[in-house]
Amino acid sequence: MSSSATSPLPTVDVLVAGAGPAGIGCALALQSVDSLTYGVIERGVVGQSYRDWPRWTRFLTPSFTGNAFGAIDINAIHPETSPALLLQTDYPSGEAYSHYLSKLVELFELPVVENTMIESVARGARDEFVVTTSRGPVTARNLIWAGGEFSAPHIPEVSGAHLAVHSSQPRAWEPSDGSRVVVIGGYESGIDIACSLVARGHHATVLDPESPWEKTGSDPSLTLSPRTRQRLRVAQARGALDLVGAAAAAISQPNGSYTVTDTTGTHHTSTAQPVLATGYRPHLGPVQHMFATRDDGWPLLNADDESTLQPGIFLSGPAVRHKNLHLCFIYKFRQRFAHVAKVIGERLDRDTSALRSWKLAGMLVEDVSCCDKECVC
Ligand SMILES: Cc1cc2nc3c(=O)[nH]c(=O)nc-3n(C[C@H](O)[C@H](O)[C@H](O)COP(=O)(O)OP(=O)(O)OC[C@H]3O[C@@H](n4cnc5c(N)ncnc54)[C@H](O)[C@@H]3O)c2cc1C
């Protein structure tokens, strides 16, 4: 696939928006469908979000090569690959994981167009998707939106929130020496940055009304991961970490330092900018209008991860939610790449039998309603 401003591309069967793990994973599954024309459009380069991660961050889901025994590396997006094998590390950095994604593009010769922004999407006269990009128009019979969330940080409605910095920003991780930092939000990203700050000689106070550090359960989307708990124990032992089970109500900057007041009226001093570790919000960019919205603000999908408003447009990645199920980790949302490819292939009357290898590898869940079981211990 190539692009130019003067010669629009012919209509492809499937266009994938975004070259992160969701977009590249879907492209790999689409490659297994016979005679399908498809391509990926990326506004930056392959794995752009990972390249933009603050340098102190790492994966919290461990990579390990168990593929030969059917236990596919938990961070892999293709059954025959393993980030642990390629990167020789168990908790990859963003830069390392972007290298894994680029390697897949090279190895499987995926058609990815980089440095091309998808600006708008409309429905054409023949029901095709007319995709306007920074390099000209492209048309597609089906569209998979895999644009991710990293560019849409969630800023809570707290008075003075503009004084704080979101944890996705590198400067949140690099306060001046010996700072006291208030971190708002105590799930993975909040505990991650607090532990990182404490390890580098700072003091951290984490505020969260749900006290996530006290919760246990089988779903790491709802509780802290073992790696994070392990880091938390180390940080607590240093005596420079306070965990407060209350919400931030207001942020002010009375005299150089910042004050975060919680809902009990207690004031917490932050000598560096307070950090908003409040996650990401639903953001589908130029295809937002093509999806209905659930009561909680996330996109409403049918059982095939497809828009309920516009047949033919699918969602892939951490924004996929079915009832209470959040597919927010790679090992969860990768289960749907082959399913979406299968649905599209069958509708176009193509042979999808090669997707069986995804199923055999345990990388294809067709009915997600079975995925909420608790472990016995
Ligand atoms: C610090 C940190 C640690 C994490 N650790 C883990 C972990 O241990 N395990 C795990 O499973 N998950 C982890 N996650 C979450 C994981 O990184 C995300 O779920 C994952 O990146 C989502 O993949 P994606 O392909 O949907 O989005 P992204 O990786 O964000 O890719 C989306 C791509 O779409 C492109 N794009 C967006 N808009 C457009 C447009 N209009 N036109 C063209 N291209 C566009 C972007 O440039 C980007 O390259 C972590 C996240 C962070 C921030």
Coordinates of C-alpha atoms and ligand atoms in Angstrom, one line a residue:
M1 CA 0.0 0.0 0.0
S2 CA 1.3 3.5 -0.9
S3 CA -0.3 6.9 -0.8
S4 CA -0.1 10.2 -2.7
A5 CA -2.2 13.4 -2.7
T6 CA -2.9 13.1 -6.4
S7 CA -3.8 9.5 -7.0
P8 CA -6.3 8.1 -4.5
L9 CA -5.9 4.5 -3.6
P10 CA -8.5 1.9 -4.9
T11 CA -11.0 0.7 -2.3
V12 CA -9.5 -1.8 0.0
D13 CA -11.4 -4.5 1.9
V14 CA -10.2 -3.3 5.3
L15 CA -8.4 -0.2 6.5
V16 CA -6.8 -0.3 9.9
A17 CA -6.3 3.0 11.7
G18 CA -3.2 3.0 14.0
A19 CA 0.0 0.9 14.2
G20 CA 0.1 0.0 17.9
P21 CA -0.4 -3.6 19.1
A22 CA -4.1 -3.4 18.3
G23 CA -3.7 -2.2 14.7
I24 CA -0.6 -4.4 13.9
G25 CA -2.3 -7.4 15.6
C26 CA -5.5 -6.9 13.5
A27 CA -3.4 -6.6 10.3
L28 CA -1.6 -9.9 11.2
A29 CA -5.0 -11.7 11.6
L30 CA -6.3 -10.1 8.4
Q31 CA -3.2 -11.5 6.6
S32 CA -4.6 -15.0 7.4
V33 CA -7.8 -14.4 5.5
D34 CA -7.6 -15.5 1.9
S35 CA -7.4 -12.7 -0.8
L36 CA -8.2 -9.8 1.5
T37 CA -6.9 -6.4 0.6
Y38 CA -6.0 -4.3 3.6
G39 CA -3.6 -1.7 4.9
V40 CA -2.6 0.2 8.1
I41 CA -2.4 3.9 8.4
E42 CA -0.3 5.5 11.2
R43 CA 0.0 9.1 12.0
G44 CA 3.5 8.7 13.4
V45 CA 5.6 5.6 13.1
V46 CA 4.9 2.0 14.1
G47 CA 4.5 1.8 17.9
Q48 CA 4.4 5.6 18.2
S49 CA 2.6 5.6 21.6
Y50 CA 5.4 3.3 23.1
R51 CA 8.0 5.7 21.8
D52 CA 6.2 8.5 23.6
W53 CA 6.1 6.7 27.0
P54 CA 8.1 8.5 29.8
R55 CA 11.5 6.8 29.9
W56 CA 11.0 5.6 33.5
T57 CA 8.0 3.3 32.6
R58 CA 8.0 -0.4 31.9
F59 CA 5.5 -3.1 31.1
L60 CA 3.8 -4.6 34.2
T61 CA 2.7 -7.8 32.4
P62 CA 5.7 -10.1 32.2
S63 CA 7.0 -11.6 28.9
F64 CA 8.2 -15.2 28.9
T65 CA 8.6 -17.6 26.0
G66 CA 6.2 -20.4 26.6
N67 CA 4.9 -20.6 23.0
A68 CA 6.1 -24.1 22.3
F69 CA 3.9 -25.4 25.1
G70 CA 0.9 -23.4 24.0
A71 CA 1.4 -20.7 26.6
I72 CA 2.0 -17.8 24.2
D73 CA 4.0 -14.9 25.6
I74 CA 1.5 -12.7 27.4
N75 CA 2.6 -9.6 25.5
A76 CA 2.8 -11.2 22.1
I77 CA 0.3 -10.2 19.4
H78 CA 1.0 -13.1 17.0
P79 CA 1.0 -16.8 18.1
E80 CA 4.5 -17.4 16.6
T81 CA 6.3 -14.5 18.2
S82 CA 7.6 -13.6 21.7
P83 CA 8.7 -10.2 22.9
A84 CA 10.8 -12.0 25.6
L85 CA 12.7 -13.9 22.9
L86 CA 13.2 -10.9 20.7
L87 CA 13.9 -8.3 23.4
Q88 CA 15.6 -10.6 26.0
T89 CA 13.8 -8.9 28.8
D90 CA 10.7 -9.7 30.9
Y91 CA 9.3 -6.2 31.5
P92 CA 9.9 -4.3 28.2
S93 CA 10.3 -0.5 28.0
G94 CA 8.1 1.4 25.6
E95 CA 11.0 1.7 23.2
A96 CA 11.8 -2.0 23.3
Y97 CA 8.1 -2.9 22.6
S98 CA 8.0 -0.5 19.7
H99 CA 11.0 -2.4 18.3
Y100 CA 9.0 -5.7 18.6
L101 CA 6.1 -4.1 16.7
S102 CA 8.4 -2.8 14.0
K103 CA 10.0 -6.3 13.7
L104 CA 6.6 -7.8 13.1
V105 CA 5.9 -5.3 10.3
E106 CA 9.2 -6.2 8.7
L107 CA 8.9 -10.0 9.2
F108 CA 5.3 -10.3 8.0
E109 CA 5.7 -7.6 5.3
L110 CA 2.6 -5.8 6.6
P111 CA 1.4 -2.8 4.4
V112 CA 1.8 0.1 6.8
V113 CA 1.7 3.7 5.7
E114 CA 3.5 5.9 8.4
N115 CA 3.4 9.6 9.0
T116 CA -0.2 9.8 7.7
M117 CA -2.9 11.2 9.9
I118 CA -6.5 10.1 9.5
E119 CA -8.4 13.4 9.7
S120 CA -12.0 12.4 9.0
V121 CA -14.2 9.5 8.1
A122 CA -17.5 9.6 6.2
R123 CA -19.8 7.1 4.5
G124 CA -19.7 7.2 0.7
A125 CA -22.5 6.7 -1.9
R126 CA -21.7 3.0 -2.2
D127 CA -21.7 2.6 1.6
E128 CA -17.9 2.5 1.6
F129 CA -15.9 4.4 4.2
V130 CA -14.3 7.5 2.7
V131 CA -11.2 8.2 4.9
T132 CA -9.6 11.6 4.5
T133 CA -5.9 11.5 5.4
S134 CA -3.2 14.1 5.5
R135 CA -2.0 12.5 2.2
G136 CA -5.3 12.3 0.5
P137 CA -8.4 10.1 0.4
V138 CA -8.6 6.4 0.9
T139 CA -11.7 4.2 0.6
A140 CA -12.4 1.0 2.4
R141 CA -15.3 -1.5 2.7
N142 CA -14.5 -2.0 6.4
L143 CA -12.6 0.0 8.9
I144 CA -10.9 -1.1 12.2
W145 CA -10.3 1.8 14.5
A146 CA -7.2 1.0 16.6
G147 CA -6.1 4.6 17.5
G148 CA -5.5 3.9 21.2
E149 CA -6.0 6.1 24.2
F150 CA -2.5 7.4 25.0
S151 CA -3.3 10.8 23.4
A152 CA -6.4 11.2 25.4
P153 CA -5.5 11.5 29.1
H154 CA -8.5 11.7 31.5
I155 CA -8.4 15.0 33.5
P156 CA -10.7 14.8 36.5
E157 CA -13.2 17.5 37.4
V158 CA -11.2 18.8 40.4
S159 CA -10.8 22.5 41.0
G160 CA -7.3 23.5 40.0
A161 CA -6.7 20.4 37.9
H162 CA -4.9 22.6 35.4
L163 CA -2.1 23.0 38.0
A164 CA -1.3 19.3 37.9
V165 CA 0.5 17.2 35.2
H166 CA -0.8 13.9 33.8
S167 CA 1.3 10.8 34.4
S168 CA 1.6 10.3 30.6
Q169 CA 3.8 13.4 30.5
P170 CA 7.6 12.8 30.9
R171 CA 7.9 15.9 33.2
A172 CA 5.6 14.2 35.8
W173 CA 8.4 11.6 36.3
E174 CA 11.2 14.1 36.7
P175 CA 10.6 16.5 39.6
S176 CA 13.5 18.4 41.0
D177 CA 15.7 16.6 43.6
G178 CA 14.1 15.7 47.0
S179 CA 10.5 16.7 46.0
R180 CA 7.3 15.8 47.8
V181 CA 4.8 14.8 45.2
V182 CA 1.1 14.2 45.6
V183 CA -0.2 11.6 43.1
I184 CA -3.9 11.6 42.4
G185 CA -5.1 8.1 41.5
G186 CA -3.9 4.8 43.1
Y187 CA -4.3 2.2 40.4
E188 CA -1.4 1.0 38.2
S189 CA -0.2 4.3 36.9
G190 CA -0.4 6.0 40.2
I191 CA 1.5 3.4 42.2
D192 CA 3.9 3.0 39.3
I193 CA 4.9 6.7 39.4
A194 CA 4.9 6.8 43.2
C195 CA 7.2 3.8 43.5
S196 CA 9.5 5.3 40.8
L197 CA 9.7 8.6 42.6
V198 CA 10.3 7.0 46.0
A199 CA 13.1 4.8 44.5
R200 CA 14.8 8.0 43.3
G201 CA 14.7 9.8 46.7
H202 CA 11.4 11.7 46.5
H203 CA 8.4 11.4 48.9
A204 CA 5.0 10.4 47.4
T205 CA 1.5 10.8 48.8
V206 CA -1.1 8.8 46.8
L207 CA -4.8 9.8 47.1
D208 CA -7.5 7.4 45.9
P209 CA -11.0 7.0 47.5
E210 CA -11.2 3.4 46.4
S211 CA -7.9 2.4 48.2
P212 CA -7.0 0.1 45.3
W213 CA -3.9 -1.1 47.3
E214 CA -6.3 -2.9 49.6
K215 CA -8.3 -4.8 46.9
T216 CA -7.7 -8.3 45.8
G217 CA -9.2 -10.4 42.9
S218 CA -8.3 -12.3 39.7
D219 CA -8.8 -9.4 37.2
P220 CA -5.7 -7.2 37.0
S221 CA -7.9 -4.6 35.3
L222 CA -9.6 -4.0 38.7
T223 CA -6.7 -4.7 41.1
L224 CA -3.0 -4.1 41.3
S225 CA -0.7 -6.5 39.5
P226 CA 1.8 -8.7 41.5
R227 CA 4.7 -6.7 40.1
T228 CA 3.2 -3.4 41.3
R229 CA 2.4 -4.9 44.7
Q230 CA 6.0 -6.1 45.0
R231 CA 7.3 -2.6 44.1
L232 CA 4.8 -1.1 46.6
R233 CA 6.2 -3.2 49.4
V234 CA 9.7 -2.0 48.6
A235 CA 8.6 1.7 48.5
Q236 CA 6.7 1.4 51.8
A237 CA 9.7 -0.1 53.5
R238 CA 11.6 3.1 52.6
G239 CA 9.1 5.1 54.7
A240 CA 8.6 7.8 52.0
L241 CA 5.2 6.8 50.8
D242 CA 1.8 7.7 52.2
L243 CA -1.4 6.0 50.9
V244 CA -4.6 8.0 51.6
G245 CA -8.1 6.5 51.0
A246 CA -9.7 9.8 50.0
A247 CA -10.4 11.7 46.8
A248 CA -8.7 15.0 45.8
A249 CA -11.2 17.8 46.0
A250 CA -9.1 20.8 45.1
I251 CA -5.6 21.8 44.0
S252 CA -4.1 25.2 44.7
Q253 CA -0.8 26.9 44.6
P254 CA -0.8 29.4 47.5
N255 CA 3.0 30.2 47.6
G256 CA 5.2 28.3 45.2
S257 CA 4.3 24.8 46.5
Y258 CA 1.0 23.2 45.7
T259 CA -1.7 22.1 48.1
V260 CA -4.0 19.2 47.4
T261 CA -7.0 19.2 49.6
D262 CA -8.9 15.9 49.9
T263 CA -12.6 15.3 50.5
T264 CA -12.0 15.0 54.3
G265 CA -10.6 18.5 54.3
T266 CA -7.0 17.4 54.9
H267 CA -4.3 19.4 53.1
H268 CA -1.4 17.6 51.4
T269 CA 1.7 19.6 50.3
S270 CA 3.3 18.9 46.9
T271 CA 6.6 20.8 46.3
A272 CA 6.5 19.6 42.7
Q273 CA 3.5 19.7 40.4
P274 CA 0.9 17.2 41.6
V275 CA 0.4 14.2 39.3
L276 CA -2.9 13.1 37.8
A277 CA -2.6 9.3 37.5
T278 CA -6.2 9.2 36.4
G279 CA -5.9 7.1 33.3
Y280 CA -7.4 7.8 29.9
R281 CA -10.8 8.7 28.5
P282 CA -12.7 7.2 25.7
H283 CA -11.5 9.0 22.5
L284 CA -12.2 7.7 19.1
G285 CA -10.9 10.8 17.2
P286 CA -12.4 11.1 13.7
V287 CA -14.7 8.1 14.1
Q288 CA -16.3 9.2 17.4
H289 CA -19.5 10.1 15.7
M290 CA -19.8 6.6 14.2
F291 CA -20.2 4.9 17.6
A292 CA -23.1 5.1 20.1
T293 CA -22.0 5.7 23.7
R294 CA -22.6 3.6 26.8
D295 CA -23.8 5.2 30.0
D296 CA -20.2 5.1 31.3
G297 CA -19.0 7.0 28.3
W298 CA -17.2 4.1 26.5
P299 CA -18.2 3.1 23.0
L300 CA -21.2 0.8 22.6
L301 CA -20.3 -2.3 20.6
N302 CA -22.2 -5.3 19.3
A303 CA -20.9 -8.8 20.1
D304 CA -18.4 -8.6 17.2
D305 CA -16.8 -5.3 18.5
E306 CA -18.5 -3.5 15.7
S307 CA -20.4 -0.1 15.9
T308 CA -24.1 -0.5 16.6
L309 CA -24.7 2.6 14.4
Q310 CA -22.5 1.9 11.4
P311 CA -22.0 -1.7 10.2
G312 CA -18.5 -2.3 9.0
I313 CA -16.6 -0.2 11.5
F314 CA -14.9 -2.2 14.3
L315 CA -13.0 -1.2 17.4
S316 CA -9.8 -2.9 18.6
G317 CA -7.7 -2.2 21.6
P318 CA -8.3 -1.2 25.3
A319 CA -11.5 0.8 24.6
V320 CA -13.3 -2.4 23.9
R321 CA -15.7 -3.1 26.7
H322 CA -18.5 -5.6 26.9
K323 CA -20.8 -5.1 30.0
N324 CA -18.3 -5.1 32.9
L325 CA -15.4 -6.7 30.9
H326 CA -12.5 -4.3 30.1
L327 CA -10.1 -5.6 27.5
C328 CA -7.5 -3.1 28.7
F329 CA -4.4 -5.3 28.5
I330 CA -2.8 -6.6 25.4
Y331 CA -3.3 -10.3 26.4
K332 CA -7.1 -9.5 26.6
F333 CA -7.7 -7.4 23.5
R334 CA -5.4 -9.6 21.3
Q335 CA -8.1 -12.3 21.7
R336 CA -10.3 -10.3 19.4
F337 CA -8.0 -9.7 16.4
A338 CA -8.8 -13.0 14.7
H339 CA -12.5 -12.7 15.6
V340 CA -12.9 -9.4 13.8
A341 CA -10.8 -10.7 10.9
K342 CA -13.1 -13.8 10.7
V343 CA -16.3 -11.7 10.8
I344 CA -15.0 -9.5 8.0
G345 CA -13.7 -12.4 6.0
E346 CA -16.9 -14.4 6.2
R347 CA -19.1 -11.4 5.2
L348 CA -16.9 -11.0 2.1
D349 CA -17.1 -14.7 1.4
R350 CA -13.4 -15.3 1.8
D351 CA -11.7 -18.4 3.2
T352 CA -10.9 -17.8 6.9
S353 CA -9.8 -21.3 7.8
A354 CA -6.2 -20.2 8.4
L355 CA -7.4 -18.3 11.4
R356 CA -7.7 -21.7 13.1
S357 CA -4.0 -21.4 14.1
W358 CA -5.0 -18.4 16.2
K359 CA -7.7 -20.4 17.9
L360 CA -5.4 -23.4 18.5
A361 CA -2.8 -21.0 20.1
G362 CA -5.5 -19.7 22.5
M363 CA -5.5 -16.3 20.8
L364 CA -9.1 -16.3 19.7
V365 CA -12.1 -15.8 22.0
E366 CA -15.3 -15.5 20.1
D367 CA -17.6 -15.2 23.0
V368 CA -16.2 -12.9 25.7
S369 CA -19.1 -13.5 28.1
C370 CA -17.1 -16.4 29.5
C371 CA -14.1 -14.3 30.6
D372 CA -15.1 -13.2 34.1
K373 CA -14.2 -16.2 36.2
E374 CA -12.4 -15.8 39.5
C375 CA -9.4 -18.0 40.3
V376 CA -9.8 -20.4 43.2
C377 CA -6.7 -19.0 44.8
Ligands
LIG1 C1 3.2 3.3 31.1 C2 2.2 2.3 30.6 C3 2.4 0.9 30.9 C4 1.6 0.0 30.3 N1 1.9 -1.3 30.6 C5 1.1 -2.3 30.1 C6 1.4 -3.7 30.3 O1 2.3 -4.0 31.1 N2 0.7 -4.6 29.7 C7 -0.3 -4.3 28.8 O2 -1.0 -5.2 28.3 N3 -0.6 -3.0 28.6 C8 0.1 -2.0 29.2 N4 -0.2 -0.7 29.0 C9 -1.4 -0.4 28.1 C10 -1.0 -0.6 26.6 O3 0.1 0.2 26.4 C11 -2.2 -0.1 25.8 O4 -3.3 -0.8 26.1 C12 -1.9 -0.3 24.3 O5 -0.8 0.5 23.9 C13 -3.0 -0.1 23.5 O6 -2.7 -0.4 22.1 P1 -3.4 0.3 20.9 O7 -2.8 -0.3 19.7 O8 -4.9 0.3 21.1 O9 -3.0 1.8 21.1 P2 -1.6 2.5 20.8 O10 -0.5 1.7 21.2 O11 -1.7 3.9 21.5 O12 -1.6 2.7 19.2 C14 -2.5 3.6 18.6 C15 -1.8 4.1 17.4 O13 -2.7 4.8 16.6 C16 -2.1 6.0 16.1 N5 -3.2 7.0 15.8 C17 -4.0 7.5 16.7 N6 -4.9 8.4 16.0 C18 -4.6 8.3 14.7 C19 -5.1 9.0 13.5 N7 -6.1 9.9 13.6 N8 -4.5 8.7 12.4 C20 -3.5 7.7 12.3 N9 -3.0 7.1 13.3 C21 -3.5 7.4 14.5 C22 -1.2 6.4 17.2 O14 -0.1 7.3 16.7 C23 -0.7 5.1 17.7 O15 0.5 4.7 17.1 C24 0.6 0.3 29.5 C25 0.4 1.7 29.2 C26 1.2 2.6 29.7 C27 1.0 4.1 29.3

